[in-house]
């Protein structure tokens, strides 16, 4: 098999966060914005001599060396700080292409001199170049100085007004008292002019800011048209995570395996994988943008976790999938590590895939969509009707058994649920047969009398009657007071 040129493989994938191509160098110098965007993001290549449909055109009628000199002088003239891209020629199957390649810059942010830093700064979002807001310019400057947003002081909040109890309780549960010295060492507070101030990291962990929340939704079908359930969780980050986990669990199917009277339940998606993705979303999201939050959408076909902020600090999707780690929120990450919520840096994506592979549930899709990180976990939809009926019957039986536990005992409920589930399709469950016999012998007796005869709780008898009615084994003739039960001929 012929090995394709590496650049050709990139071109065949189309334009992206790290690649753009032009048929020829535009005279408008718009191409400079692409180079600036690459330098302010994750680096990239501008390839000259390729059409929009990815066809290699080449630059046969141009003096390539003169063109290279022109590019260098234009960059020096238009861009600040000084940016020195790597300009070279690639020959693919006899077709010459010109490549302008730039790495992520060390002197962030880069911008057009004519427009200034406030209006002429660009970043690469997907396959487009976007003007950077003032807040994003400040974030780029922080990145240049290796300062994270969550490590900065918030001078407007008085430390004495904050309730640190949620954080103290979490540390106490790990036998780690949250002393003033610990607060300082974790950069949850900082000393300025002999006064302690909270950092953004502490305020984020406590859920002090309005945008620090997780919005969870269960939708009907595979679109966002109809809500079935919706919750918005605020408060400290740890409680938000626990509430979000509970919400997801409540809307996932359980796969039940019954051996005798023993029942083992597993979620349709391995929950450690979902929890890992949720922790990553909370730990790595962009908290400097006060207009966005984490969103969890549960559809019939997927569980979707979306976190604001693309891959941090110029990290590419290729790098992330390889296990390279870049920490956007150093304070939050340090606390999560201290509380054993993180095993080791850069291993999260791999662990998620390993969980799903081991459970044979289908690999999730991890992507960077615009300025968001997106996880999509496929839900299993190939269960047969019979399996679903058994699981539904088991779940219904257990839930009813728990509700009737005072009268009937939880064990009766579990047994009823198992039998209901297994026999849900056609046959009369064995535990309902005695009631059916009583109805045949005395169809006009009341539910309470049946319950007394069978030594069962009234609620259990009512549930069994409902099963018989739903499966068209019996039907009521006349009123509830003066009527009677008629046994049909389709029971088995």
Coordinates of C-alpha atoms in Angstrom, one line a residue:
X1 CA 0.0 0.0 0.0
X2 CA 1.3 3.4 -1.0
X3 CA 2.0 5.7 2.0
X4 CA 0.3 9.1 1.6
X5 CA 2.2 12.3 2.4
X6 CA 1.4 13.4 6.0
X7 CA 0.3 16.8 4.8
X8 CA -2.0 15.3 2.3
X9 CA -3.7 13.2 5.0
X10 CA -4.3 16.5 7.0
X11 CA -5.7 18.2 3.9
X12 CA -8.1 15.3 3.2
X13 CA -9.6 15.8 6.7
X14 CA -10.5 19.4 5.8
X15 CA -10.0 22.7 7.5
X16 CA -9.8 22.6 11.3
X17 CA -8.6 24.4 14.4
X18 CA -5.0 23.8 13.1
X19 CA -5.4 23.9 9.3
X20 CA -6.6 26.3 6.7
X21 CA -5.9 26.4 2.9
X22 CA -6.2 28.9 0.1
X23 CA -5.9 28.6 -3.7
X24 CA -3.5 31.5 -3.6
X25 CA -2.3 34.1 -1.2
X26 CA -5.1 36.7 -0.9
X27 CA -4.1 40.2 -1.7
X28 CA -6.3 41.6 1.1
X29 CA -3.9 40.2 3.7
X30 CA -6.8 38.5 5.4
X31 CA -4.5 35.5 5.7
X32 CA -2.6 37.3 8.4
X33 CA -5.6 36.9 10.7
X34 CA -5.3 33.2 10.4
X35 CA -1.6 33.2 11.4
X36 CA -2.5 35.4 14.4
X37 CA -5.3 33.1 15.3
X38 CA -3.1 30.0 15.1
X39 CA -0.4 31.7 17.3
X40 CA -3.0 32.7 19.9
X41 CA -4.5 29.2 20.0
X42 CA -2.9 25.8 19.4
X43 CA -0.7 26.7 16.4
X44 CA -1.4 25.6 12.9
X45 CA -0.7 25.7 9.1
X46 CA -1.9 27.9 6.3
X47 CA -1.4 25.9 3.1
X48 CA -1.4 27.8 -0.2
X49 CA -2.3 26.0 -3.4
X50 CA -5.3 24.0 -2.2
X51 CA -8.9 24.6 -3.3
X52 CA -11.9 24.7 -1.0
X53 CA -12.9 21.2 -2.1
X54 CA -9.4 19.9 -1.0
X55 CA -8.0 19.6 -4.5
X56 CA -4.3 20.2 -4.8
X57 CA -3.8 23.1 -7.3
X58 CA -0.3 24.1 -6.7
X59 CA 1.6 27.3 -7.3
X60 CA 3.4 26.6 -10.6
X61 CA 3.1 30.2 -11.9
X62 CA 4.5 31.9 -8.9
X63 CA 8.0 32.6 -7.8
X64 CA 7.8 30.8 -4.5
X65 CA 10.9 32.3 -3.0
X66 CA 9.7 35.8 -3.8
X67 CA 6.4 34.9 -2.2
X68 CA 8.1 33.6 0.9
X69 CA 10.0 36.9 1.3
X70 CA 6.7 38.8 0.9
X71 CA 5.0 36.8 3.6
X72 CA 7.9 37.4 6.0
X73 CA 7.9 41.1 5.4
X74 CA 4.1 41.4 5.7
X75 CA 4.1 39.6 9.0
X76 CA 6.8 41.9 10.4
X77 CA 4.9 44.9 9.1
X78 CA 1.4 44.0 10.4
X79 CA 1.7 41.8 13.5
X80 CA 2.7 42.5 17.1
X81 CA 4.5 41.2 19.0
X82 CA 7.0 40.0 16.4
X83 CA 5.9 36.6 15.0
X84 CA 8.2 34.4 13.0
X85 CA 6.3 31.6 11.2
X86 CA 8.1 28.7 9.5
X87 CA 7.6 29.1 5.7
X88 CA 8.4 26.2 3.5
X89 CA 7.6 24.3 0.3
X90 CA 5.9 20.8 0.3
X91 CA 5.9 18.7 -2.9
X92 CA 3.0 16.3 -3.0
X93 CA 2.9 14.0 -6.1
X94 CA 4.7 16.7 -8.1
X95 CA 2.5 19.5 -7.0
X96 CA 4.2 22.3 -5.0
X97 CA 2.4 23.8 -2.1
X98 CA 3.5 26.7 0.2
X99 CA 3.0 26.2 3.9
X100 CA 3.0 28.9 6.5
X101 CA 3.3 27.2 9.9
X102 CA 3.2 28.8 13.3
X103 CA 3.4 27.4 16.8
X104 CA 1.5 28.7 19.7
X105 CA 3.3 31.9 20.6
X106 CA 5.2 32.6 23.8
X107 CA 4.3 36.3 23.8
X108 CA 0.5 36.2 23.9
X109 CA -1.6 37.9 22.8
X110 CA -0.7 38.6 19.1
X111 CA -2.7 41.2 17.2
X112 CA -2.9 43.4 14.1
X113 CA -0.9 46.6 14.8
X114 CA -3.4 48.7 12.8
X115 CA -6.3 47.7 15.0
X116 CA -4.5 47.4 18.3
X117 CA -4.8 44.7 21.0
X118 CA -8.5 45.4 21.8
X119 CA -9.8 45.1 18.2
X120 CA -7.1 43.2 16.3
X121 CA -6.7 40.1 18.4
X122 CA -7.9 36.8 17.0
X123 CA -8.3 33.2 18.1
X124 CA -9.0 30.0 16.2
X125 CA -12.5 28.5 17.1
X126 CA -13.1 25.4 15.0
X127 CA -12.2 26.2 11.4
X128 CA -12.9 30.0 11.8
X129 CA -11.0 33.0 13.1
X130 CA -12.8 35.0 15.8
X131 CA -12.1 38.4 17.2
X132 CA -11.1 38.1 20.8
X133 CA -13.0 39.9 23.5
X134 CA -11.4 42.1 26.1
X135 CA -11.8 39.4 28.7
X136 CA -10.2 36.9 26.5
X137 CA -7.3 39.2 25.8
X138 CA -6.7 39.4 29.6
X139 CA -6.9 35.6 29.7
X140 CA -4.3 35.3 27.0
X141 CA -2.0 37.6 29.0
X142 CA -2.5 35.5 32.1
X143 CA -1.6 32.4 30.1
X144 CA 1.6 34.1 28.9
X145 CA 2.6 34.7 32.5
X146 CA 1.4 31.2 33.5
X147 CA -1.3 32.6 35.9
X148 CA -4.6 30.8 36.1
X149 CA -7.9 32.8 36.6
X150 CA -8.8 30.8 39.7
X151 CA -5.5 31.7 41.4
X152 CA -6.3 35.5 41.2
X153 CA -7.6 37.4 44.2
X154 CA -11.1 38.8 44.3
X155 CA -10.7 42.0 46.3
X156 CA -14.4 42.7 46.4
X157 CA -15.3 39.8 48.6
X158 CA -14.6 39.8 52.4
X159 CA -13.2 36.5 53.4
X160 CA -14.9 36.7 56.8
X161 CA -18.4 36.7 55.1
X162 CA -17.8 33.3 53.5
X163 CA -19.1 30.0 54.9
X164 CA -16.2 27.6 54.5
X165 CA -18.2 24.7 56.0
X166 CA -18.7 22.7 52.8
X167 CA -15.0 22.8 52.0
X168 CA -14.0 22.0 55.6
X169 CA -16.3 19.0 55.7
X170 CA -14.8 17.6 52.5
X171 CA -11.3 17.9 53.9
X172 CA -12.3 16.5 57.3
X173 CA -13.8 13.4 55.6
X174 CA -10.2 12.8 54.3
X175 CA -8.7 13.5 57.8
X176 CA -7.2 16.7 56.5
X177 CA -8.1 19.7 58.5
X178 CA -8.5 22.9 56.4
X179 CA -6.3 25.2 58.5
X180 CA -5.4 28.8 57.5
X181 CA -2.0 27.5 56.5
X182 CA -3.7 24.9 54.2
X183 CA -5.9 27.6 52.7
X184 CA -2.8 29.6 51.8
X185 CA -0.7 26.6 50.5
X186 CA -3.6 25.6 48.2
X187 CA -4.0 29.3 47.1
X188 CA -7.6 29.3 48.2
X189 CA -6.7 32.6 50.0
X190 CA -3.8 35.0 49.4
X191 CA -2.1 37.5 51.6
X192 CA -1.9 41.1 50.3
X193 CA -0.7 43.8 52.6
X194 CA -1.3 41.7 55.7
X195 CA -4.9 41.0 54.7
X196 CA -6.2 37.6 53.6
X197 CA -8.4 37.7 50.5
X198 CA -10.3 34.8 48.8
X199 CA -9.1 33.7 45.3
X200 CA -11.5 33.0 42.5
X201 CA -10.7 29.3 43.1
X202 CA -12.2 29.4 46.6
X203 CA -15.3 31.3 45.4
X204 CA -15.8 28.8 42.6
X205 CA -15.5 25.8 44.9
X206 CA -18.1 27.4 47.2
X207 CA -20.4 28.1 44.3
X208 CA -20.3 31.9 45.1
X209 CA -20.7 33.0 41.4
X210 CA -24.0 32.7 39.6
X211 CA -22.4 31.0 36.5
X212 CA -21.0 28.2 38.6
X213 CA -23.8 25.8 38.2
X214 CA -24.7 22.6 36.4
X215 CA -27.9 22.5 34.3
X216 CA -29.4 19.0 33.8
X217 CA -32.2 18.1 31.4
X218 CA -34.0 14.9 30.3
X219 CA -35.5 15.3 26.9
X220 CA -38.1 13.3 25.1
X221 CA -36.7 11.5 22.1
X222 CA -33.4 12.5 20.5
X223 CA -34.0 16.3 20.3
X224 CA -34.3 19.2 22.7
X225 CA -37.9 19.9 21.7
X226 CA -39.7 18.5 24.8
X227 CA -38.4 18.5 28.4
X228 CA -39.3 15.5 30.6
X229 CA -37.3 16.7 33.6
X230 CA -35.1 19.7 34.3
X231 CA -32.9 20.7 37.3
X232 CA -30.4 23.5 37.9
X233 CA -27.8 22.8 40.6
X234 CA -25.9 25.5 42.5
X235 CA -24.1 25.6 45.8
X236 CA -20.6 24.2 46.4
X237 CA -19.0 22.3 43.5
X238 CA -19.0 19.0 45.4
X239 CA -22.7 19.0 46.1
X240 CA -23.3 20.1 42.4
X241 CA -21.4 17.0 41.2
X242 CA -23.3 14.7 43.5
X243 CA -26.7 16.1 42.5
X244 CA -25.8 15.9 38.8
X245 CA -24.7 12.3 39.3
X246 CA -28.0 11.4 41.0
X247 CA -29.9 13.1 38.2
X248 CA -28.1 11.1 35.6
X249 CA -28.6 7.8 37.5
X250 CA -32.3 8.5 37.8
X251 CA -32.6 8.7 34.0
X252 CA -30.5 5.7 33.1
X253 CA -31.7 2.2 32.6
X254 CA -30.5 -0.6 34.8
X255 CA -29.4 -3.9 33.4
X256 CA -30.5 -6.6 35.8
X257 CA -29.0 -10.1 36.1
X258 CA -31.0 -12.4 38.4
X259 CA -29.4 -15.6 39.8
X260 CA -31.9 -17.2 42.2
X261 CA -33.0 -14.5 44.5
X262 CA -29.8 -12.5 44.1
X263 CA -30.0 -9.5 41.7
X264 CA -27.1 -7.4 40.3
X265 CA -27.8 -4.1 38.7
X266 CA -25.5 -2.2 36.4
X267 CA -26.2 1.0 34.5
X268 CA -26.5 0.9 30.8
X269 CA -23.4 3.2 30.7
X270 CA -20.6 2.4 33.1
X271 CA -21.0 5.1 35.7
X272 CA -17.3 5.6 36.5
X273 CA -16.9 6.7 32.9
X274 CA -19.7 9.3 33.3
X275 CA -18.3 10.5 36.6
X276 CA -14.8 10.9 35.1
X277 CA -16.3 13.1 32.3
X278 CA -18.3 15.1 34.8
X279 CA -15.3 15.7 37.0
X280 CA -13.2 16.8 34.0
X281 CA -16.0 19.2 32.9
X282 CA -16.1 20.8 36.3
X283 CA -12.3 20.9 36.8
X284 CA -11.3 22.2 33.4
X285 CA -14.1 24.5 32.3
X286 CA -13.5 28.2 31.6
X287 CA -14.6 30.0 34.7
X288 CA -13.3 33.4 33.5
X289 CA -16.3 33.6 31.2
X290 CA -19.2 34.6 33.5
X291 CA -22.0 33.9 30.9
X292 CA -21.8 30.2 30.5
X293 CA -22.3 27.0 32.6
X294 CA -22.0 23.2 32.3
X295 CA -25.0 21.5 30.7
X296 CA -26.0 17.8 30.8
X297 CA -28.5 16.5 28.3
X298 CA -30.0 13.1 28.5
X299 CA -31.7 11.9 25.3
X300 CA -33.1 8.5 24.3
X301 CA -29.9 7.8 22.4
X302 CA -27.1 9.6 24.2
X303 CA -26.0 11.2 27.5
X304 CA -24.3 14.5 26.6
X305 CA -22.0 16.6 28.9
X306 CA -21.0 20.0 27.6
X307 CA -18.4 22.2 29.3
X308 CA -17.7 25.8 28.3
X309 CA -14.2 26.6 27.1
X310 CA -12.2 24.7 24.5
X311 CA -9.1 22.7 25.1
X312 CA -6.9 24.9 27.4
X313 CA -3.6 26.6 26.6
X314 CA -3.3 25.6 23.0
X315 CA -3.9 21.9 23.6
X316 CA -5.0 20.1 20.4
X317 CA -7.4 17.2 20.2
X318 CA -4.6 15.0 19.0
X319 CA -2.6 15.9 22.1
X320 CA -5.5 15.4 24.5
X321 CA -6.3 11.9 23.1
X322 CA -2.6 11.0 23.5
X323 CA -2.9 11.9 27.2
X324 CA -1.2 15.3 27.3
X325 CA -2.6 17.4 30.2
X326 CA -2.8 21.2 30.4
X327 CA -4.4 22.5 33.6
X328 CA -6.6 25.6 33.1
X329 CA -7.7 25.9 36.8
X330 CA -4.7 25.1 38.9
X331 CA -6.3 25.9 42.3
X332 CA -9.4 23.7 41.6
X333 CA -7.2 21.0 40.2
X334 CA -5.0 21.0 43.2
X335 CA -8.0 20.7 45.6
X336 CA -9.5 17.9 43.5
X337 CA -6.2 16.1 43.7
X338 CA -5.9 16.7 47.5
X339 CA -9.4 15.1 47.9
X340 CA -8.6 12.1 45.7
X341 CA -11.0 13.1 43.0
X342 CA -8.2 12.9 40.5
X343 CA -5.9 9.8 40.1
X344 CA -3.3 11.2 37.7
X345 CA -3.1 14.0 35.3
X346 CA -3.8 13.2 31.6
X347 CA -5.3 9.8 32.2
X348 CA -9.0 10.7 32.3
X349 CA -9.9 10.2 28.6
X350 CA -8.1 6.9 28.5
X351 CA -9.9 5.7 31.6
X352 CA -13.3 6.7 30.2
X353 CA -12.7 4.7 27.1
X354 CA -11.4 1.7 29.1
X355 CA -14.5 1.7 31.3
X356 CA -16.8 1.7 28.2
X357 CA -14.7 -0.9 26.4
X358 CA -14.8 -3.3 29.4
X359 CA -18.5 -2.9 29.7
X360 CA -19.1 -3.3 26.0
X361 CA -21.3 -0.2 25.8
X362 CA -19.8 1.5 22.9
X363 CA -17.1 4.2 22.9
X364 CA -18.1 7.7 23.8
X365 CA -17.3 10.6 21.4
X366 CA -15.0 13.3 22.8
X367 CA -14.8 16.5 20.7
X368 CA -14.1 20.2 20.7
X369 CA -17.1 21.9 19.3
X370 CA -16.4 25.6 18.8
X371 CA -15.5 26.9 22.3
X372 CA -16.9 23.9 24.1
X373 CA -15.8 20.5 25.1
X374 CA -18.4 17.8 24.3
X375 CA -18.8 14.2 25.6
X376 CA -21.4 12.0 24.0
X377 CA -22.1 8.6 25.6
X378 CA -24.2 6.3 23.5
X379 CA -27.1 4.6 25.2
X380 CA -28.0 1.0 24.5
X381 CA -31.2 0.8 22.5
X382 CA -30.9 -2.8 21.2
X383 CA -32.6 -4.6 24.1
X384 CA -35.4 -6.9 22.9
X385 CA -38.9 -6.3 24.1
X386 CA -38.8 -9.4 26.2
X387 CA -35.7 -8.2 28.1
X388 CA -37.2 -4.8 28.6
X389 CA -40.5 -6.3 29.8
X390 CA -38.6 -8.4 32.3
X391 CA -36.5 -5.5 33.6
X392 CA -39.6 -3.3 33.8
X393 CA -41.5 -5.9 35.7
X394 CA -38.6 -6.4 38.1
X395 CA -38.1 -2.7 38.7
X396 CA -41.9 -2.2 39.2
X397 CA -42.0 -5.1 41.6
X398 CA -39.1 -3.9 43.7
X399 CA -40.5 -0.3 43.8
X400 CA -43.9 -1.6 44.8
X401 CA -42.3 -3.9 47.3
X402 CA -40.4 -1.1 49.0
X403 CA -43.5 1.1 49.1
X404 CA -45.5 -1.8 50.7
X405 CA -42.6 -2.9 52.8
X406 CA -44.3 -2.2 56.1
X407 CA -47.3 -4.5 55.3
X408 CA -45.7 -7.0 53.1
X409 CA -41.9 -6.9 53.6
X410 CA -39.3 -5.9 51.1
X411 CA -38.6 -9.6 50.3
X412 CA -42.1 -10.1 49.1
X413 CA -41.8 -7.1 46.8
X414 CA -38.5 -8.4 45.4
X415 CA -39.9 -11.8 44.8
X416 CA -43.1 -10.4 43.2
X417 CA -41.0 -8.1 41.0
X418 CA -38.8 -10.9 39.8
X419 CA -41.8 -13.2 39.0
X420 CA -43.7 -10.3 37.5
X421 CA -40.8 -9.4 35.2
X422 CA -40.1 -13.0 34.1
X423 CA -43.8 -13.8 33.5
X424 CA -44.7 -10.4 32.2
X425 CA -45.2 -11.5 28.6
X426 CA -47.8 -14.3 28.8
X427 CA -48.0 -16.7 31.8
X428 CA -49.8 -15.9 35.1
X429 CA -47.0 -15.4 37.7
X430 CA -47.1 -18.1 40.4
X431 CA -47.5 -15.6 43.2
X432 CA -50.7 -14.3 41.5
X433 CA -52.2 -17.7 40.9
X434 CA -53.7 -18.1 44.4
X435 CA -55.5 -14.8 44.0
X436 CA -56.9 -15.9 40.6
X437 CA -58.2 -19.1 42.2
X438 CA -60.0 -17.1 45.0
X439 CA -61.6 -14.9 42.3
X440 CA -62.8 -17.9 40.4
X441 CA -64.3 -19.3 43.6
X442 CA -65.9 -16.1 44.9
X443 CA -65.7 -13.3 42.3
X444 CA -67.8 -10.8 44.4
X445 CA -65.5 -10.7 47.5
X446 CA -63.7 -7.5 48.3
X447 CA -60.0 -6.8 48.1
X448 CA -59.7 -6.8 51.8
X449 CA -61.3 -10.2 52.1
X450 CA -59.0 -11.6 49.5
X451 CA -56.0 -10.1 51.3
X452 CA -57.1 -11.7 54.6
X453 CA -57.7 -15.1 52.9
X454 CA -54.2 -15.1 51.3
X455 CA -52.4 -13.5 54.2
X456 CA -51.2 -10.6 52.0
X457 CA -51.2 -6.9 52.3
X458 CA -54.1 -5.0 50.7
X459 CA -51.7 -3.1 48.5
X460 CA -50.2 -6.3 47.2
X461 CA -53.6 -7.7 46.3
X462 CA -54.5 -4.5 44.5
X463 CA -51.3 -4.7 42.6
X464 CA -52.0 -8.3 41.6
X465 CA -55.5 -7.4 40.5
X466 CA -54.2 -4.6 38.4
X467 CA -51.8 -7.0 36.7
X468 CA -54.7 -9.4 35.9
X469 CA -56.7 -6.5 34.6
X470 CA -53.9 -5.1 32.5
X471 CA -53.3 -8.6 31.0
X472 CA -57.0 -9.0 30.3
X473 CA -57.2 -12.1 32.5
X474 CA -60.1 -10.6 34.5
X475 CA -62.5 -7.6 34.1
X476 CA -64.9 -5.8 36.5
X477 CA -68.6 -6.2 35.9
X478 CA -70.8 -3.6 37.7
X479 CA -69.8 -1.1 40.3
X480 CA -66.9 -1.3 42.8
X481 CA -69.4 -1.9 45.6
X482 CA -72.0 -4.2 44.1
X483 CA -70.1 -5.7 41.1
X484 CA -68.0 -8.8 40.7
X485 CA -64.9 -10.0 38.8
X486 CA -65.4 -12.0 35.6
X487 CA -62.6 -14.4 34.7
X488 CA -61.8 -14.4 30.9
X489 CA -60.7 -17.4 28.9
X490 CA -57.3 -16.1 27.8
X491 CA -55.3 -16.8 30.9
X492 CA -52.5 -19.3 30.7

